[in-house]
Each structure stands twice: as structure tokens, then as C-alpha cells.
Amino acid sequence: MNDYLDLLTGNLSELASGMWVTVRLVAISFGIAMGAGTLVAALRVAPSAWLQRLGGIYVEVFRNLPLLVLLFITFAGLRRAGVPVSPWVAGTASLGVYTSAYVAEVLRSGVFSVSRGQIEASLSLGFTYGATLRRIVLPQAFRTVISPLGSLIIAMIKNSAIIGVSLLALPDLLKSARVIQSRTFETNEAFFWAAVGYLLLTATVTALIRVLESRYAIRR
Amino acid sequence: MSYLFDPANWEWLVTGNNFRFILEGFLVNLEIAVIAMAFALAFGLLLALARLTRVRPVAVAAGAWVDVFRNLPLIFLILYLALGLPAPWRNAYEDVVPSFFPEALQSGRVLAALLGLVLYNSAVLAEIMRAGILSLDRGQGEAASALGMTYAQSLRFVILPQGLRRMVPATVSQLITLNKDTTLVSIIAIQEVMRHGRIVTGFNFFGGVQAPVLQVFLFIGALFVLTNFLLSRLSRRLEVRERRLTAGRATPTVAGVEDQVAAEPVR
């Protein structure tokens, strides 16, 4: 037991900064995922069959592509091709784009969860299409997507660990644990604290989502 | 763009046995996925049943186990097991692994990879199965016990056949995620498609031209997209069939969003 505490007190700053890198990676990637995901969701509900198909292809491709392959393409691949990509750009772009396909699906199902009758009622009351979307559909859609988006953030926290230990030398939580392990050879201790870190992060997000849910969510 | 489509940058694909070499690596990924899925299904069912049992301590322990392994990054588990598994375990694996398995699966490191994949996916599948079972009407279990069935009998003949059917689509989507996740075992130097890709792009290659990284991994990505697209079609077809078979009654199917299970609320 003492070994565990010693390792924690001896490497606290390294582990904490690793956790902070993980948080920033997830936050930036989530921003990208929401932006791109909203665009793709808009394509998928657009009134043109071609745009819908385009959005569908985007979702199918990025949902079925392993994140690690995406990282190899955006980092090693583009660099070898002469595009100077930094680890942060490649890491957050990959994780963001990877998750955006899921975000698009979640948002689309959120929009479809609002019944047609409401849209028709709103249009017949004289709301424009834009106003209907903004004042009737989106507020309700937002409330149904809280919980699936929360699940996606948790999945992103877990997926972010792939970035650091693969080819991008980003010192995130898992990478820090790996570095501490290779310096001290205390495998169990180093990885135990990394596990605690990840569980703390996912538990925090779960708790936050639960609060948001109890305040806003509609159960269908 | 011109770099991307320059035929010179695609020449590697038809040179030597690069193409075959990549496909062989991809086959290893599929094999790992199938083996891990089989074990994860069996272990996941045990976990789901343990979680639903009326013996409180067992249910609580199984719940904690599932929550821990579902919330840890898979790459964390694989890396930790690769570094932390005692050597005798790895040697034992090398002794028992059937010799007809491909060479890439003979190494003791594969044990760490398989254990990691099974620990993680069994926890996810346990949640899918539990949601499937819980989505059944309570009356089903009650009717079974009113008919004089024991708990085991009611599970075998009434609960599981219905509950597990609802989780088939979600299980297929989990197989897609698992298939993607097999690339992670390249981190612990198992010779699968990512490693083969790196060999082809490296300097010690056999085949004549050094392949460009971007094109090689685009090709590998396309292999995954194609396979997983077919799997997702299968999943959707199963879902539609399930809905048709149970037409008239609203049956919630259990859907997974990137391994996070979303079941309809139990009423």
C-alpha cells in the first residue's frame, strides 16, 4: 500500500499535468466534434437527396474507421506528404472528426424525436421554417440528446488515451503513467493511479450529465 | 490532391507482395476480433446474470466490476496487461495456443491483447445483455415461476431467449467497435495490419518501392470501412427483422452508441 502512496506523492505533478492534457484534448476535440457533427446532421436532414447522401457517406466512413488509422493518416501520413501537422492538431482533429460521426447521428435522432405534428402546428401558426427549427424543434431536441452526448464524452475520454501512446508523443494521462512506469519499473502502481484518474474523469462527467438530465431531459 | 492520386504513389499496391502482406495483416485483426468476441460474449453473459441475481453481494460486486472495466480506456488495459502480466502466464499461453493459429497469434503478448479486449468488451456486452433482459415485461418471469419453473429454468426457457434476441443488433454494432479496436494491439507489437502497414512504409521492406504512409493507411482504412459497413448493414437488417417479427407490440431493442449502452427506460 505504501508503494502506491509513495509513487503518487513522488509523481503527483506529472500525473496531474497528464490529466490536464487529457482534459484539454477531450475539450478541444469535443468542440470540433460538435461543430462538424452539427453540420453533418444538418446535411442529413437537408431537403436535398444529394446532401443527405453526402452526410450519410461521411457518417459511414468515419464511424467505421479505426481512430488509430485516422491518427496515422493525419499525423504520419500528412507529415510524410509534406504538410507540417503538429501532434495537437492531428490528435484533436482525429478524435474530433472520429466522434463527429457519432454526434451527427445523435443530433439527427434528436431532431427526429420531435413529432411531425409539432412542426406542422408551428408552421400553420405562421412561424417561418427557421423560427420553427430554432424555437420548437431544437430546444426539444437538445433535451433528448443530453444523455447520448454524455456517453460520447465518456467515450472520448477513453479514446483520447490512444492519441498519447500511439505515434503522437502527447503527454496525456496514460502516456505519463507509461513514462513513470518505464522510469521506476513500478507497473502496478503507475497504472493504478492512471486508472484512478480515468475513473475520476468519467465519473465526473457521468455525475454532471445526471444533473443536467434531471433538470432538462425528456424521457421518451 | 495531386500527391494523393499520383499513380506513382499507388504503385506499391501492385508491387511485390505488398497487397497480400497488408491483407494478411488485416486477417489477423479479424481473427483477433472473432476470438475476443466469442470469449467476451460468454463472460459478458456470466457478468450480466451475476448482476441480476438476487444474491446482493454478488450483484453489487458484478456491478462494480462492470462499471470499472467499461469506464477504463481499452488501450490502458492492453498496455497494462502487456507490461504487467507475469511471464509464466505468457509462457502458459504459448504452450496452449493451437499450432494451426497464424504465426502472429503464437506470441505470448497476444494473451495481454486478448485479455484486455475480453475484459473491456465483456463489461460492455454485460450491460447490453442486462438491458435486454430488463426490457422484458416483469410478468414473463413471474408467469414462469407461477408455472413452477425454477429460476434456472425460467432463465433458460423464458427470459434469455427473448432478452438475448433483443440485443442482437447492439451486439453486432459492438462487433464493429471491437473490430476497430483490434488495431490497438499493434501498440504492443503484435503483427497485425497496422504493423504490416508500417513495415511496408519502412525502409526494410520487400517489394521494391517504399510505400508512402498516407496512401498505405488510407488503403488500410478503406479495408476497415468496407468490412464494418457490411457489418452495420447486417445489424440494421437484423433490427428490421426483429421489429417485423414482433410487429404490433412495441419492443424496445437495445441500441449501443459507441459502446455506451442506451436502452429504453424500463417500465
PDB file of C-alpha atoms in Angstrom, chain B residues 100-220:
ATOM      1  CA  PHE B 100      -2.864 -24.070 -36.556  1.00  0.00           C
ATOM      2  CA  PHE B 101      -3.315 -20.478 -35.404  1.00  0.00           C
ATOM      3  CA  PRO B 102      -1.420 -17.971 -37.549  1.00  0.00           C
ATOM      4  CA  GLU B 103       2.086 -17.101 -36.517  1.00  0.00           C
ATOM      5  CA  ALA B 104       1.096 -13.628 -35.331  1.00  0.00           C
ATOM      6  CA  LEU B 105      -1.126 -15.166 -32.654  1.00  0.00           C
ATOM      7  CA  GLN B 106       1.540 -17.509 -31.277  1.00  0.00           C
ATOM      8  CA  SER B 107       3.372 -14.826 -29.284  1.00  0.00           C
ATOM      9  CA  GLY B 108       2.734 -14.561 -25.537  1.00  0.00           C
ATOM     10  CA  ARG B 109       1.899 -10.863 -25.932  1.00  0.00           C
ATOM     11  CA  VAL B 110      -1.306 -11.894 -27.661  1.00  0.00           C
ATOM     12  CA  LEU B 111      -2.578 -13.069 -24.272  1.00  0.00           C
ATOM     13  CA  ALA B 112      -2.382  -9.500 -22.981  1.00  0.00           C
ATOM     14  CA  ALA B 113      -4.202  -8.233 -26.060  1.00  0.00           C
ATOM     15  CA  LEU B 114      -6.950 -10.842 -25.877  1.00  0.00           C
ATOM     16  CA  LEU B 115      -7.392 -10.434 -22.118  1.00  0.00           C
ATOM     17  CA  GLY B 116      -7.678  -6.675 -22.494  1.00  0.00           C
ATOM     18  CA  LEU B 117     -10.196  -6.945 -25.330  1.00  0.00           C
ATOM     19  CA  VAL B 118     -12.247  -9.550 -23.456  1.00  0.00           C
ATOM     20  CA  LEU B 119     -12.232  -7.669 -20.130  1.00  0.00           C
ATOM     21  CA  TYR B 120     -13.408  -4.477 -21.781  1.00  0.00           C
ATOM     22  CA  ASN B 121     -15.916  -5.934 -24.229  1.00  0.00           C
ATOM     23  CA  SER B 122     -17.428  -8.383 -21.761  1.00  0.00           C
ATOM     24  CA  ALA B 123     -18.224  -5.445 -19.486  1.00  0.00           C
ATOM     25  CA  VAL B 124     -19.887  -3.583 -22.359  1.00  0.00           C
ATOM     26  CA  LEU B 125     -21.754  -6.690 -23.535  1.00  0.00           C
ATOM     27  CA  ALA B 126     -22.885  -7.434 -19.984  1.00  0.00           C
ATOM     28  CA  GLU B 127     -24.590  -4.035 -19.949  1.00  0.00           C
ATOM     29  CA  ILE B 128     -26.207  -4.706 -23.334  1.00  0.00           C
ATOM     30  CA  MET B 129     -27.474  -8.094 -22.148  1.00  0.00           C
ATOM     31  CA  ARG B 130     -28.682  -6.741 -18.839  1.00  0.00           C
ATOM     32  CA  ALA B 131     -30.620  -4.015 -20.645  1.00  0.00           C
ATOM     33  CA  GLY B 132     -32.093  -6.643 -22.963  1.00  0.00           C
ATOM     34  CA  ILE B 133     -33.215  -8.807 -20.073  1.00  0.00           C
ATOM     35  CA  LEU B 134     -34.555  -5.884 -18.053  1.00  0.00           C
ATOM     36  CA  SER B 135     -36.553  -4.644 -21.029  1.00  0.00           C
ATOM     37  CA  LEU B 136     -38.689  -7.775 -20.810  1.00  0.00           C
ATOM     38  CA  ASP B 137     -42.032  -7.493 -19.125  1.00  0.00           C
ATOM     39  CA  ARG B 138     -41.804  -8.446 -15.442  1.00  0.00           C
ATOM     40  CA  GLY B 139     -44.816 -10.678 -15.970  1.00  0.00           C
ATOM     41  CA  GLN B 140     -42.689 -13.062 -18.035  1.00  0.00           C
ATOM     42  CA  GLY B 141     -40.521 -14.057 -15.084  1.00  0.00           C
ATOM     43  CA  GLU B 142     -43.490 -14.114 -12.743  1.00  0.00           C
ATOM     44  CA  ALA B 143     -45.505 -16.319 -15.082  1.00  0.00           C
ATOM     45  CA  ALA B 144     -42.573 -18.708 -15.400  1.00  0.00           C
ATOM     46  CA  SER B 145     -42.252 -19.106 -11.667  1.00  0.00           C
ATOM     47  CA  ALA B 146     -46.045 -19.397 -11.308  1.00  0.00           C
ATOM     48  CA  LEU B 147     -45.848 -22.327 -13.738  1.00  0.00           C
ATOM     49  CA  GLY B 148     -43.464 -23.998 -11.329  1.00  0.00           C
ATOM     50  CA  MET B 149     -40.239 -23.353 -13.191  1.00  0.00           C
ATOM     51  CA  THR B 150     -37.104 -22.972 -11.139  1.00  0.00           C
ATOM     52  CA  TYR B 151     -35.078 -19.776 -11.525  1.00  0.00           C
ATOM     53  CA  ALA B 152     -32.631 -21.564 -13.822  1.00  0.00           C
ATOM     54  CA  GLN B 153     -35.429 -22.969 -15.961  1.00  0.00           C
ATOM     55  CA  SER B 154     -37.172 -19.631 -16.319  1.00  0.00           C
ATOM     56  CA  LEU B 155     -33.870 -18.090 -17.408  1.00  0.00           C
ATOM     57  CA  ARG B 156     -33.182 -20.815 -19.919  1.00  0.00           C
ATOM     58  CA  PHE B 157     -36.601 -21.188 -21.477  1.00  0.00           C
ATOM     59  CA  VAL B 158     -38.287 -17.821 -20.986  1.00  0.00           C
ATOM     60  CA  ILE B 159     -36.009 -14.904 -20.160  1.00  0.00           C
ATOM     61  CA  LEU B 160     -32.792 -15.475 -22.105  1.00  0.00           C
ATOM     62  CA  PRO B 161     -34.315 -16.500 -25.463  1.00  0.00           C
ATOM     63  CA  GLN B 162     -36.327 -13.280 -25.562  1.00  0.00           C
ATOM     64  CA  GLY B 163     -33.856 -10.963 -23.854  1.00  0.00           C
ATOM     65  CA  LEU B 164     -30.880 -12.060 -25.921  1.00  0.00           C
ATOM     66  CA  ARG B 165     -32.773 -11.685 -29.165  1.00  0.00           C
ATOM     67  CA  ARG B 166     -33.284  -8.026 -28.463  1.00  0.00           C
ATOM     68  CA  MET B 167     -29.581  -7.488 -28.036  1.00  0.00           C
ATOM     69  CA  VAL B 168     -28.527  -8.992 -31.362  1.00  0.00           C
ATOM     70  CA  PRO B 169     -28.365  -5.653 -33.249  1.00  0.00           C
ATOM     71  CA  ALA B 170     -26.447  -3.983 -30.422  1.00  0.00           C
ATOM     72  CA  THR B 171     -24.050  -6.923 -30.281  1.00  0.00           C
ATOM     73  CA  VAL B 172     -23.303  -6.631 -33.970  1.00  0.00           C
ATOM     74  CA  SER B 173     -22.560  -2.918 -33.534  1.00  0.00           C
ATOM     75  CA  GLN B 174     -20.280  -3.817 -30.660  1.00  0.00           C
ATOM     76  CA  LEU B 175     -18.516  -6.238 -33.006  1.00  0.00           C
ATOM     77  CA  ILE B 176     -17.839  -3.259 -35.287  1.00  0.00           C
ATOM     78  CA  THR B 177     -16.296  -1.335 -32.407  1.00  0.00           C
ATOM     79  CA  LEU B 178     -14.281  -4.409 -31.428  1.00  0.00           C
ATOM     80  CA  ASN B 179     -13.095  -4.816 -34.995  1.00  0.00           C
ATOM     81  CA  LYS B 180     -11.817  -1.239 -34.981  1.00  0.00           C
ATOM     82  CA  ASP B 181     -10.253  -1.716 -31.566  1.00  0.00           C
ATOM     83  CA  THR B 182      -8.128  -4.634 -32.734  1.00  0.00           C
ATOM     84  CA  THR B 183      -5.792  -2.075 -34.320  1.00  0.00           C
ATOM     85  CA  LEU B 184      -4.806  -1.063 -30.784  1.00  0.00           C
ATOM     86  CA  VAL B 185      -2.903  -4.301 -30.248  1.00  0.00           C
ATOM     87  CA  SER B 186      -0.282  -3.001 -32.675  1.00  0.00           C
ATOM     88  CA  ILE B 187       0.882  -0.814 -29.771  1.00  0.00           C
ATOM     89  CA  ILE B 188       2.167  -3.915 -28.005  1.00  0.00           C
ATOM     90  CA  ALA B 189       3.906  -5.097 -31.195  1.00  0.00           C
ATOM     91  CA  ILE B 190       1.530  -7.781 -32.378  1.00  0.00           C
ATOM     92  CA  GLN B 191       1.989  -8.286 -36.102  1.00  0.00           C
ATOM     93  CA  GLU B 192      -1.370  -7.201 -37.493  1.00  0.00           C
ATOM     94  CA  VAL B 193      -2.397  -4.776 -40.196  1.00  0.00           C
ATOM     95  CA  MET B 194      -1.041  -1.566 -38.620  1.00  0.00           C
ATOM     96  CA  ARG B 195       2.346  -3.181 -38.112  1.00  0.00           C
ATOM     97  CA  HIS B 196       2.296  -4.584 -41.610  1.00  0.00           C
ATOM     98  CA  GLY B 197       1.467  -1.089 -42.864  1.00  0.00           C
ATOM     99  CA  ARG B 198       4.430   0.309 -41.002  1.00  0.00           C
ATOM    100  CA  ILE B 199       6.705  -2.378 -42.418  1.00  0.00           C
ATOM    101  CA  VAL B 200       5.565  -1.603 -45.951  1.00  0.00           C
ATOM    102  CA  THR B 201       6.234   2.121 -45.413  1.00  0.00           C
ATOM    103  CA  GLY B 202       9.527   1.490 -43.665  1.00  0.00           C
ATOM    104  CA  PHE B 203      12.962   1.063 -45.127  1.00  0.00           C
ATOM    105  CA  ASN B 204      13.278  -2.667 -44.574  1.00  0.00           C
ATOM    106  CA  PHE B 205      10.589  -3.755 -46.916  1.00  0.00           C
ATOM    107  CA  PHE B 206      10.382  -6.390 -49.532  1.00  0.00           C
ATOM    108  CA  GLY B 207       8.793  -5.369 -52.759  1.00  0.00           C
ATOM    109  CA  GLY B 208      10.896  -2.757 -54.481  1.00  0.00           C
ATOM    110  CA  VAL B 209       9.293   0.605 -53.725  1.00  0.00           C
ATOM    111  CA  GLN B 210       8.996   2.244 -50.352  1.00  0.00           C
ATOM    112  CA  ALA B 211       5.296   2.900 -49.920  1.00  0.00           C
ATOM    113  CA  PRO B 212       4.045   6.375 -48.931  1.00  0.00           C
ATOM    114  CA  VAL B 213       2.485   6.438 -45.440  1.00  0.00           C
ATOM    115  CA  LEU B 214      -0.643   8.377 -46.393  1.00  0.00           C
ATOM    116  CA  GLN B 215      -1.707   6.021 -49.175  1.00  0.00           C
ATOM    117  CA  VAL B 216      -0.949   2.855 -47.205  1.00  0.00           C
ATOM    118  CA  PHE B 217      -3.075   3.879 -44.263  1.00  0.00           C
ATOM    119  CA  LEU B 218      -5.846   5.210 -46.486  1.00  0.00           C
ATOM    120  CA  PHE B 219      -5.935   1.744 -48.020  1.00  0.00           C
ATOM    121  CA  ILE B 220      -5.982   0.066 -44.608  1.00  0.00           C
TER     122      ILE B 220
END
